[in-house]
Amino acid sequence: MIERKSGMEVGWNLDNSYTHLPQLFFTNTNPTPVPSPKSIVLNCPLAKSLGLNTEALENNGASIFAGNEIPKGASPLAQAYAGHQFGHFTMLGDGRAILLGEQITPDGKRFDIQLKGSGRTPYSRRGDGRAALGPMLREYIISEAMYGLGIPTTRSLAVVTTGDTIIRETELPGAILTRVASSHIRVGTFEYISQWGSIDELKALADYTIKRHFSDIDTDGNPYISLLKEVIKRQAILIAKWQLVGFVHGVMNTDNIAISGETIDYGPCAFMDTYDPKTVFSSIDRQGRYAYGNQPSIAAWNLARFAETLLPLLHDDEKKAIKLAQDTILEFHDIYHCNWINGMRRKLGLFNEEPEDEKFIKELLSMMDKYKVDYTNTFRALTFDNTKDTPLHDKEEFSKWYKQWKSRLEKQKETKDSSHELMRNSNPSIIPRNHRVEEALESAGKGDYSVMNKFVKVLLRPYAHSSKQNEYTKLPPPSDIPYRTFCGT
Ligand code: AMP
Ligand code: MG
């Protein structure tokens, strides 16, 4: 492994603040070199925003993103964390990911640069530390789509193939994804320190998190209550955004919940076509714990696990600490609900609030559920007043609802144009529909990346409503077999 010192500068400006935390938090580990790295995708706009030189990365990125060349200033490590997986507490940690360092951007922001699929670490358990090309490209496509939709998310800087074959059910090409995140501190990081660390170590983590993510926090009272409140607020905002676009994360274990409020860990996630709160895609989620309709209550459950870890910092008296934590957690549902209902109002072009709004919105959703119609396309049809295109058109209950909606819009003081504008900006024309994601991955598997590149380009502008998007709004051919996703490990 070489440290690059000469040639065109890539523009790394890495800091390693995580290494200043106590040793319990991580293990210094280098990526395992791979035989023949090949660049598959490079996210040039993201690279530029990080202050990286895209020309240098185009020439030499493959060996960096494969972990064969350690960037100047990097201090590679694997992070320790635990987590509740499907409700059960487990010790985890980066089993196939390595944090190279934190890139400080030209505008002073700090982002983790992490390689995923870069070899074994002390936390690998029985895993091989590797990742397959398909799931890494899937993360690339969906995380970029989330970014395009305006939803807080980790992003994907690059995907490289390693030249190695990895063994899953079949032999697959090995790949590494470079993930960019505000940080990789998870609820599971707090659970790990709370379980195996001292109070001082817990305090060090909480203080580090506040400094890194919540520097403008209210410190008049107890800063750790403010931390809890902020984390709850960001999760509530995030989950409302997921619900509004029909995103199903699929594996909301506490180790996959980022404290920053970004969507993280794109394993078995997928977008819902037909509206159905029971939608589950993940093959391992047999009980439907992480179904679309359960996401808000699961988020609250995960936040309760987070609050538990903070108890020793909330109050010296355990009973009082528990009471404080419980009262704070209760705020989740109100913040979530407020964000969700306001988002729904925007989706319907409504500027003002009325007491009957929730009932009115739920009537529409239950018609979608009853008649098994497409979630995204229904809102799109309403936006462009093309309801003839929806299967709801000839339903009497829908006509009644539609008339009520139109009269609400008429009564508003805002113009029709501004309400149309509001709907255009709140209802994406396109989402990464499963059949399209599969199509892009299938072509990529045959060495043709053009389908994926074209797809990602449109996904980045879901509110453009251009004719280029039309082909992506089409539904998959009807099938009796439900769409299934796999963890991609
Ligand atoms: P995930 O379900 O992707 O959130 O992963 C759960 C845990 O399993 C994390 O600690 C991962 O680092 C670890 N893991 C997943 N795949 C592998 C692998 N192929 N080798 C080693 N560890 C893995
Ligand atoms: Mg994970």
Coordinates of C-alpha atoms and ligand atoms in Angstrom, one line a residue:
M1 CA 0.0 0.0 0.0
I2 CA 1.4 3.4 -0.9
E3 CA 0.7 6.9 0.4
R4 CA 0.4 9.2 -2.6
K5 CA 2.8 12.1 -2.4
S6 CA 3.4 13.2 -5.9
G7 CA 1.4 13.8 -9.1
M8 CA -1.8 15.8 -9.5
E9 CA -3.2 16.6 -6.1
V10 CA -6.6 15.1 -5.4
G11 CA -7.5 17.8 -3.0
W12 CA -7.7 15.8 0.2
N13 CA -8.1 18.0 3.3
L14 CA -8.7 15.2 5.9
D15 CA -9.1 15.6 9.6
N16 CA -9.4 12.7 12.0
S17 CA -11.4 14.0 14.9
Y18 CA -12.9 10.6 15.7
T19 CA -9.5 9.3 16.5
H20 CA -9.4 11.7 19.5
L21 CA -12.2 9.8 21.2
P22 CA -11.2 7.0 23.6
Q23 CA -9.8 3.9 22.1
L24 CA -12.9 1.8 22.9
F25 CA -14.7 3.6 20.1
F26 CA -12.7 2.2 17.2
T27 CA -9.9 0.1 15.9
N28 CA -7.2 1.4 13.5
T29 CA -7.5 -0.8 10.5
N30 CA -6.3 -0.4 6.9
P31 CA -8.4 -1.5 3.9
T32 CA -7.3 -4.8 2.4
P33 CA -5.8 -4.2 -1.0
V34 CA -7.6 -5.7 -4.0
P35 CA -6.1 -7.2 -7.2
S36 CA -7.4 -4.9 -9.9
P37 CA -9.5 -1.9 -9.1
K38 CA -11.6 -0.4 -11.8
S39 CA -13.6 2.7 -11.6
I40 CA -17.3 2.2 -12.3
V41 CA -18.9 5.5 -11.3
L42 CA -17.5 8.7 -10.0
N43 CA -19.9 11.4 -8.7
C44 CA -18.2 14.5 -10.1
P45 CA -20.6 17.2 -8.6
L46 CA -20.3 15.6 -5.2
A47 CA -16.5 15.4 -5.5
K48 CA -16.3 19.0 -6.5
S49 CA -18.4 20.1 -3.5
L50 CA -16.0 18.2 -1.3
G51 CA -13.1 20.2 -2.8
L52 CA -11.7 17.2 -4.7
N53 CA -10.1 17.4 -8.1
T54 CA -12.3 15.4 -10.5
E55 CA -9.5 15.1 -13.1
A56 CA -7.1 13.6 -10.6
L57 CA -9.8 11.2 -9.4
E58 CA -10.7 10.2 -13.0
N59 CA -7.0 9.3 -13.5
N60 CA -6.2 7.8 -10.2
G61 CA -9.5 7.4 -8.2
A62 CA -9.8 3.6 -8.7
S63 CA -6.9 2.8 -6.5
I64 CA -7.9 5.3 -3.8
F65 CA -11.6 4.2 -3.8
A66 CA -10.5 0.5 -3.7
G67 CA -8.4 1.1 -0.6
N68 CA -5.1 0.3 -2.4
E69 CA -3.8 3.8 -1.9
I70 CA -4.4 5.6 1.3
P71 CA -5.1 9.3 0.8
K72 CA -2.8 11.9 2.4
G73 CA -3.9 12.7 5.9
A74 CA -6.1 9.7 6.3
S75 CA -6.1 7.6 9.5
P76 CA -8.2 4.6 8.6
L77 CA -10.3 3.0 11.2
A78 CA -13.3 0.7 11.8
Q79 CA -15.9 2.1 14.2
A80 CA -17.3 0.1 17.1
Y81 CA -21.1 0.1 17.6
A82 CA -23.9 -2.2 18.8
G83 CA -27.5 -2.1 17.9
H84 CA -31.0 -3.6 18.3
Q85 CA -31.5 -5.8 15.2
F86 CA -35.2 -6.6 14.8
G87 CA -35.6 -5.8 18.5
H88 CA -32.6 -7.8 19.8
F89 CA -29.5 -6.2 21.2
T90 CA -26.3 -7.3 19.5
M91 CA -22.6 -6.2 19.3
L92 CA -21.8 -5.1 15.7
G93 CA -19.3 -2.5 14.4
D94 CA -17.9 -1.8 10.9
G95 CA -17.6 -5.3 9.7
R96 CA -16.9 -4.3 6.1
A97 CA -16.4 -0.6 6.2
I98 CA -13.5 1.6 6.9
L99 CA -13.5 5.3 7.7
L100 CA -10.6 7.0 5.9
G101 CA -11.1 10.3 7.6
E102 CA -13.2 13.5 7.6
Q103 CA -12.9 15.7 4.6
I104 CA -13.1 19.4 5.4
T105 CA -14.8 21.1 2.4
P106 CA -13.9 24.5 1.0
D107 CA -16.9 25.9 2.8
G108 CA -15.7 24.5 6.1
K109 CA -18.1 21.5 6.4
R110 CA -17.0 18.1 7.7
F111 CA -17.9 14.8 6.0
D112 CA -16.9 11.2 6.8
I113 CA -15.3 9.5 3.8
Q114 CA -16.0 5.8 4.3
L115 CA -15.1 2.8 2.1
K116 CA -17.8 0.0 2.2
G117 CA -16.7 -3.5 1.2
S118 CA -13.1 -2.8 1.8
G119 CA -12.1 -6.0 3.7
R120 CA -12.3 -7.6 7.0
T121 CA -12.0 -5.7 10.3
P122 CA -12.0 -6.8 14.0
Y123 CA -15.8 -6.4 13.9
S124 CA -16.4 -8.7 10.8
R125 CA -17.6 -11.7 12.9
R126 CA -18.0 -14.4 10.2
G127 CA -18.4 -12.0 7.3
D128 CA -15.8 -11.7 4.5
G129 CA -15.7 -7.9 4.8
R130 CA -16.7 -7.6 1.1
A131 CA -19.6 -6.3 -0.9
A132 CA -21.0 -7.2 -4.3
L133 CA -21.3 -4.8 -7.2
G134 CA -25.2 -5.0 -7.5
P135 CA -26.0 -3.8 -3.9
M136 CA -23.3 -1.1 -4.1
L137 CA -24.7 0.3 -7.3
R138 CA -28.2 0.0 -5.7
E139 CA -27.0 2.2 -2.8
Y140 CA -25.5 4.6 -5.3
I141 CA -28.8 4.9 -7.3
I142 CA -31.1 5.2 -4.3
S143 CA -29.0 7.5 -2.2
E144 CA -28.6 9.9 -5.1
A145 CA -32.4 9.7 -5.7
M146 CA -33.0 10.6 -2.1
Y147 CA -30.7 13.5 -2.4
G148 CA -32.6 14.6 -5.5
L149 CA -35.8 14.4 -3.6
G150 CA -34.4 16.7 -0.9
I151 CA -34.3 14.1 1.8
P152 CA -31.3 14.1 4.2
T153 CA -29.1 11.2 3.3
T154 CA -25.6 9.9 3.1
R155 CA -24.3 10.2 -0.4
S156 CA -22.2 8.0 -2.8
L157 CA -19.0 9.4 -4.2
A158 CA -17.8 6.4 -6.2
V159 CA -18.1 2.7 -6.9
V160 CA -15.2 0.6 -8.0
T161 CA -14.9 -3.1 -8.8
T162 CA -12.1 -4.9 -7.1
G163 CA -11.3 -7.7 -9.6
D164 CA -12.2 -10.2 -6.9
T165 CA -15.1 -12.6 -7.0
I166 CA -17.1 -12.9 -3.9
I167 CA -19.2 -15.8 -2.8
R168 CA -22.9 -15.3 -1.9
E169 CA -25.6 -17.6 -3.3
T170 CA -23.6 -17.4 -6.5
E171 CA -20.2 -15.9 -7.4
L172 CA -20.5 -12.2 -7.8
P173 CA -18.1 -9.4 -8.8
G174 CA -16.7 -7.6 -5.7
A175 CA -17.1 -3.8 -5.4
I176 CA -16.5 -1.0 -3.0
L177 CA -18.7 2.0 -2.4
T178 CA -17.3 5.3 -1.1
R179 CA -19.9 6.7 1.2
V180 CA -20.0 10.4 2.3
A181 CA -21.9 11.1 5.5
S182 CA -22.2 14.0 8.0
S183 CA -21.0 11.4 10.4
H184 CA -21.4 7.7 11.0
I185 CA -22.5 8.1 14.7
R186 CA -25.5 5.9 15.2
V187 CA -28.0 5.2 17.9
G188 CA -26.0 2.0 18.0
T189 CA -22.8 3.9 18.8
F190 CA -24.4 5.3 22.0
E191 CA -25.8 1.8 22.8
Y192 CA -22.3 0.4 22.5
I193 CA -20.7 3.0 24.8
S194 CA -23.6 2.8 27.3
Q195 CA -23.2 -1.0 27.5
W196 CA -19.4 -1.3 27.6
G197 CA -18.0 2.2 28.4
S198 CA -17.7 4.4 31.5
I199 CA -19.8 7.5 32.1
D200 CA -16.9 9.6 31.1
E201 CA -16.7 7.8 27.8
L202 CA -20.4 8.3 27.3
K203 CA -20.1 11.9 28.1
A204 CA -17.1 12.2 25.6
L205 CA -19.4 10.7 22.9
A206 CA -22.3 13.0 23.7
D207 CA -20.0 16.1 23.8
Y208 CA -18.4 15.1 20.5
T209 CA -21.8 14.6 18.9
I210 CA -23.0 18.0 20.1
K211 CA -19.9 19.7 18.9
R212 CA -20.1 18.0 15.5
H213 CA -23.8 18.1 14.8
F214 CA -25.6 20.4 17.2
S215 CA -23.2 23.3 17.9
D216 CA -26.1 25.7 18.1
I217 CA -27.9 23.6 20.7
D218 CA -29.5 25.3 23.7
T219 CA -27.1 24.9 26.6
D220 CA -28.9 27.0 29.1
G221 CA -30.2 23.9 30.8
N222 CA -28.9 20.3 30.5
P223 CA -27.1 20.0 27.1
Y224 CA -27.9 16.3 26.9
I225 CA -31.7 16.9 27.1
S226 CA -31.2 19.4 24.3
L227 CA -29.2 16.7 22.4
L228 CA -32.1 14.2 22.8
K229 CA -34.6 16.8 21.7
E230 CA -32.6 17.7 18.6
V231 CA -32.1 14.0 17.6
I232 CA -35.8 13.4 18.1
K233 CA -36.6 16.4 15.9
R234 CA -34.3 15.4 13.1
Q235 CA -35.6 11.8 13.1
A236 CA -39.2 13.1 13.1
I237 CA -38.5 15.4 10.1
L238 CA -36.7 12.6 8.3
I239 CA -39.4 9.9 8.8
A240 CA -42.1 12.4 7.7
K241 CA -40.1 12.9 4.5
W242 CA -39.8 9.2 3.9
Q243 CA -43.6 8.7 4.3
L244 CA -44.4 11.6 2.0
V245 CA -42.5 10.0 -0.9
G246 CA -43.3 6.3 -0.1
F247 CA -39.8 5.3 0.9
V248 CA -39.5 2.0 2.8
H249 CA -36.1 1.8 4.6
G250 CA -36.5 -1.9 5.3
V251 CA -34.0 -2.4 8.1
M252 CA -34.5 0.3 10.7
N253 CA -32.3 -1.4 13.3
T254 CA -30.8 1.1 15.8
D255 CA -27.3 0.6 14.2
N256 CA -28.8 1.9 10.9
I257 CA -30.2 5.1 12.5
A258 CA -27.8 8.1 12.1
I259 CA -27.7 10.7 14.9
S260 CA -27.3 13.4 12.2
G261 CA -30.8 12.6 10.9
E262 CA -29.5 11.4 7.5
T263 CA -30.9 8.3 5.9
I264 CA -28.2 5.7 6.1
D265 CA -27.6 2.1 5.1
Y266 CA -29.3 1.4 1.8
G267 CA -29.7 -2.4 2.1
P268 CA -33.2 -3.7 1.4
C269 CA -34.9 -0.4 1.0
A270 CA -37.3 0.4 -1.9
F271 CA -40.0 2.8 -2.9
M272 CA -43.7 1.8 -2.8
D273 CA -45.6 1.8 -6.1
T274 CA -49.2 0.9 -5.0
Y275 CA -50.2 2.6 -1.8
D276 CA -50.4 0.1 1.0
P277 CA -49.3 0.8 4.6
K278 CA -48.4 -2.9 5.0
T279 CA -45.7 -2.7 2.2
V280 CA -42.6 -4.7 3.0
F281 CA -39.9 -5.5 0.5
S282 CA -37.2 -7.0 2.6
S283 CA -37.0 -10.8 2.4
I284 CA -35.8 -11.0 6.0
D285 CA -38.6 -8.9 7.5
R286 CA -41.1 -11.7 7.8
Q287 CA -43.2 -10.1 10.5
G288 CA -43.4 -6.7 8.7
R289 CA -41.8 -4.9 11.6
Y290 CA -40.3 -2.4 9.2
A291 CA -43.4 -2.0 6.9
Y292 CA -44.1 1.4 5.4
G293 CA -46.9 2.2 7.9
N294 CA -44.8 1.1 10.9
Q295 CA -41.9 3.4 10.2
P296 CA -43.0 6.3 12.5
S297 CA -43.6 4.1 15.5
I298 CA -40.4 2.2 14.9
A299 CA -38.5 5.5 14.8
A300 CA -40.0 6.3 18.2
W301 CA -39.0 2.9 19.5
N302 CA -35.4 3.5 18.3
L303 CA -35.3 6.9 19.9
A304 CA -36.4 5.4 23.2
R305 CA -33.3 3.1 22.9
F306 CA -31.2 6.3 22.3
A307 CA -32.8 8.1 25.3
E308 CA -32.0 5.1 27.5
T309 CA -28.3 5.4 26.7
L310 CA -28.4 9.1 27.8
L311 CA -30.1 8.4 31.2
P312 CA -26.9 8.8 33.3
L313 CA -26.3 12.2 31.7
L314 CA -29.9 13.5 32.1
H315 CA -30.1 13.5 35.9
D316 CA -28.2 12.0 38.9
D317 CA -31.5 10.6 40.2
E318 CA -32.4 7.7 37.9
K319 CA -36.2 8.1 38.4
K320 CA -36.0 11.8 37.4
A321 CA -33.8 10.9 34.4
I322 CA -36.4 8.4 33.2
K323 CA -39.2 10.8 33.6
L324 CA -37.3 13.5 31.6
A325 CA -36.5 11.0 28.9
Q326 CA -40.1 9.8 28.7
D327 CA -41.5 13.3 28.5
T328 CA -39.0 14.2 25.8
I329 CA -39.7 11.1 23.7
L330 CA -43.4 12.0 23.7
E331 CA -42.5 15.0 21.5
F332 CA -41.7 12.7 18.6
H333 CA -45.2 12.0 17.6
D334 CA -46.3 15.7 17.6
I335 CA -43.3 16.8 15.6
Y336 CA -43.7 13.9 13.2
H337 CA -47.4 14.5 12.7
C338 CA -47.0 18.2 12.2
N339 CA -44.3 17.6 9.5
W340 CA -46.3 14.8 7.8
I341 CA -49.6 16.7 7.7
N342 CA -48.0 19.9 6.5
G343 CA -46.2 17.9 3.8
M344 CA -49.5 16.3 2.8
R345 CA -51.1 19.8 2.6
R346 CA -48.3 20.9 0.3
K347 CA -48.8 17.8 -1.8
L348 CA -52.5 18.9 -2.2
G349 CA -51.6 22.5 -2.9
L350 CA -53.2 23.7 0.3
F351 CA -51.7 26.7 2.0
N352 CA -53.9 27.0 5.1
E353 CA -54.9 24.6 7.8
E354 CA -58.4 23.4 8.5
P355 CA -59.6 21.2 11.3
E356 CA -60.9 18.5 8.9
D357 CA -57.6 18.2 7.0
E358 CA -56.4 15.0 8.5
K359 CA -59.7 13.3 7.8
F360 CA -59.7 14.6 4.3
I361 CA -56.1 13.4 3.6
K362 CA -56.8 10.0 5.0
E363 CA -59.9 9.6 2.8
L364 CA -57.7 10.0 -0.2
L365 CA -55.1 7.5 1.1
S366 CA -57.7 5.0 2.0
M367 CA -59.1 5.2 -1.5
M368 CA -55.6 4.6 -2.9
D369 CA -55.4 1.6 -0.6
K370 CA -58.8 0.2 -1.4
Y371 CA -58.4 0.5 -5.2
K372 CA -54.7 -0.4 -5.2
V373 CA -53.5 2.7 -7.0
D374 CA -50.0 4.1 -7.5
Y375 CA -49.0 6.5 -4.8
T376 CA -46.7 8.8 -6.7
N377 CA -48.7 8.9 -9.9
T378 CA -51.9 9.7 -8.0
F379 CA -50.3 12.9 -6.6
R380 CA -48.8 13.6 -10.0
A381 CA -52.3 13.3 -11.6
L382 CA -53.7 15.7 -9.0
T383 CA -50.8 18.2 -9.6
F384 CA -51.5 18.3 -13.3
D385 CA -55.2 17.9 -12.9
N386 CA -55.1 14.7 -15.1
T387 CA -57.2 12.6 -12.8
K388 CA -58.7 10.9 -15.9
D389 CA -55.3 9.0 -15.9
T390 CA -55.9 7.5 -12.5
P391 CA -58.0 4.4 -11.8
L392 CA -59.8 6.4 -9.1
H393 CA -61.4 8.6 -11.8
D394 CA -64.6 6.7 -12.2
K395 CA -65.1 6.0 -8.5
E396 CA -68.0 7.9 -7.0
E397 CA -66.3 8.4 -3.6
F398 CA -63.3 9.9 -5.5
S399 CA -65.5 12.4 -7.4
K400 CA -67.0 13.5 -4.1
W401 CA -63.5 13.9 -2.6
Y402 CA -62.3 15.7 -5.7
K403 CA -65.1 18.3 -5.6
Q404 CA -64.4 19.0 -2.0
W405 CA -60.7 19.4 -2.8
K406 CA -61.4 21.8 -5.7
S407 CA -63.6 23.9 -3.5
R408 CA -60.9 24.1 -0.8
L409 CA -58.5 25.3 -3.5
E410 CA -61.0 27.9 -4.7
K411 CA -61.5 29.3 -1.3
Q412 CA -57.8 29.9 -0.7
K413 CA -56.6 33.5 -1.1
E414 CA -53.5 32.3 -2.9
T415 CA -53.7 32.0 -6.7
K416 CA -54.3 28.8 -8.6
D417 CA -50.8 29.2 -10.1
S418 CA -49.1 29.3 -6.7
S419 CA -51.0 26.3 -5.5
H420 CA -49.9 24.4 -8.7
E421 CA -46.4 25.5 -8.1
L422 CA -46.5 24.2 -4.5
M423 CA -47.8 20.9 -5.8
R424 CA -45.1 20.7 -8.5
N425 CA -42.4 21.2 -5.8
S426 CA -43.9 18.7 -3.4
N427 CA -44.9 15.8 -5.8
P428 CA -42.0 14.1 -7.6
S429 CA -42.8 12.9 -11.1
I430 CA -40.3 10.1 -10.7
I431 CA -38.9 7.9 -7.9
P432 CA -36.5 5.0 -8.3
R433 CA -39.1 2.5 -9.2
N434 CA -38.1 -1.1 -8.5
H435 CA -38.4 -2.4 -12.0
R436 CA -36.3 0.5 -13.2
V437 CA -33.6 0.0 -10.6
E438 CA -33.5 -3.7 -11.5
E439 CA -33.2 -2.9 -15.2
A440 CA -30.3 -0.5 -14.5
L441 CA -28.5 -3.1 -12.3
E442 CA -29.1 -5.9 -14.9
S443 CA -27.4 -3.8 -17.7
A444 CA -24.6 -2.8 -15.3
G445 CA -24.1 -6.5 -14.6
K446 CA -23.5 -7.0 -18.3
G447 CA -21.0 -4.1 -18.3
D448 CA -23.4 -1.4 -19.7
Y449 CA -23.6 1.4 -17.3
S450 CA -25.4 3.8 -19.6
V451 CA -28.9 2.8 -18.4
M452 CA -27.9 3.5 -14.8
N453 CA -26.2 6.8 -15.6
K454 CA -29.2 8.1 -17.5
F455 CA -31.5 7.0 -14.7
V456 CA -29.5 8.7 -12.0
K457 CA -29.4 11.9 -14.0
V458 CA -33.2 12.1 -14.1
L459 CA -33.6 11.0 -10.5
L460 CA -31.5 14.0 -9.4
R461 CA -34.3 16.3 -10.7
P462 CA -37.6 14.6 -9.7
Y463 CA -39.5 17.9 -9.5
A464 CA -38.5 19.0 -13.0
H465 CA -41.7 17.4 -14.5
S466 CA -40.0 17.3 -17.9
S467 CA -41.0 15.1 -20.8
K468 CA -37.6 13.2 -20.4
Q469 CA -39.1 11.8 -17.2
N470 CA -42.3 10.3 -18.8
E471 CA -40.8 6.9 -19.6
Y472 CA -39.8 6.6 -15.9
T473 CA -43.3 7.2 -14.6
K474 CA -44.7 4.0 -16.1
L475 CA -45.6 1.2 -13.7
P476 CA -44.1 -2.2 -13.8
P477 CA -46.1 -4.9 -15.7
P478 CA -48.6 -6.5 -13.3
S479 CA -47.1 -9.5 -11.5
D480 CA -48.3 -12.0 -8.9
I481 CA -44.9 -12.1 -7.3
P482 CA -44.3 -9.3 -4.8
Y483 CA -41.0 -7.4 -5.2
R484 CA -38.4 -8.6 -2.8
T485 CA -35.1 -7.1 -1.7
F486 CA -32.1 -8.6 0.0
C487 CA -29.7 -7.2 2.6
G488 CA -26.9 -7.4 0.0
T489 CA -24.3 -8.7 2.5
Ligands
AMP1 P1 -26.3 -4.1 7.9 O1 -27.4 -5.1 7.9 O2 -25.8 -3.9 6.5 O3 -26.6 -2.9 8.6 O4 -25.1 -4.9 8.6 C1 -25.2 -5.3 9.9 C2 -23.8 -5.6 10.4 O5 -23.2 -6.7 9.7 C3 -22.8 -4.4 10.3 O6 -22.0 -4.5 11.5 C4 -22.0 -4.7 9.1 O7 -20.7 -4.2 9.2 C5 -21.9 -6.3 9.2 N1 -21.7 -6.9 7.8 C6 -22.5 -6.9 6.8 N2 -22.0 -7.5 5.8 C7 -20.8 -8.0 6.1 C8 -19.7 -8.7 5.5 N3 -19.9 -9.1 4.2 N4 -18.6 -8.9 6.2 C9 -18.5 -8.5 7.4 N5 -19.4 -7.8 8.1 C10 -20.6 -7.5 7.5
MG2 MG -25.7 -1.2 8.9

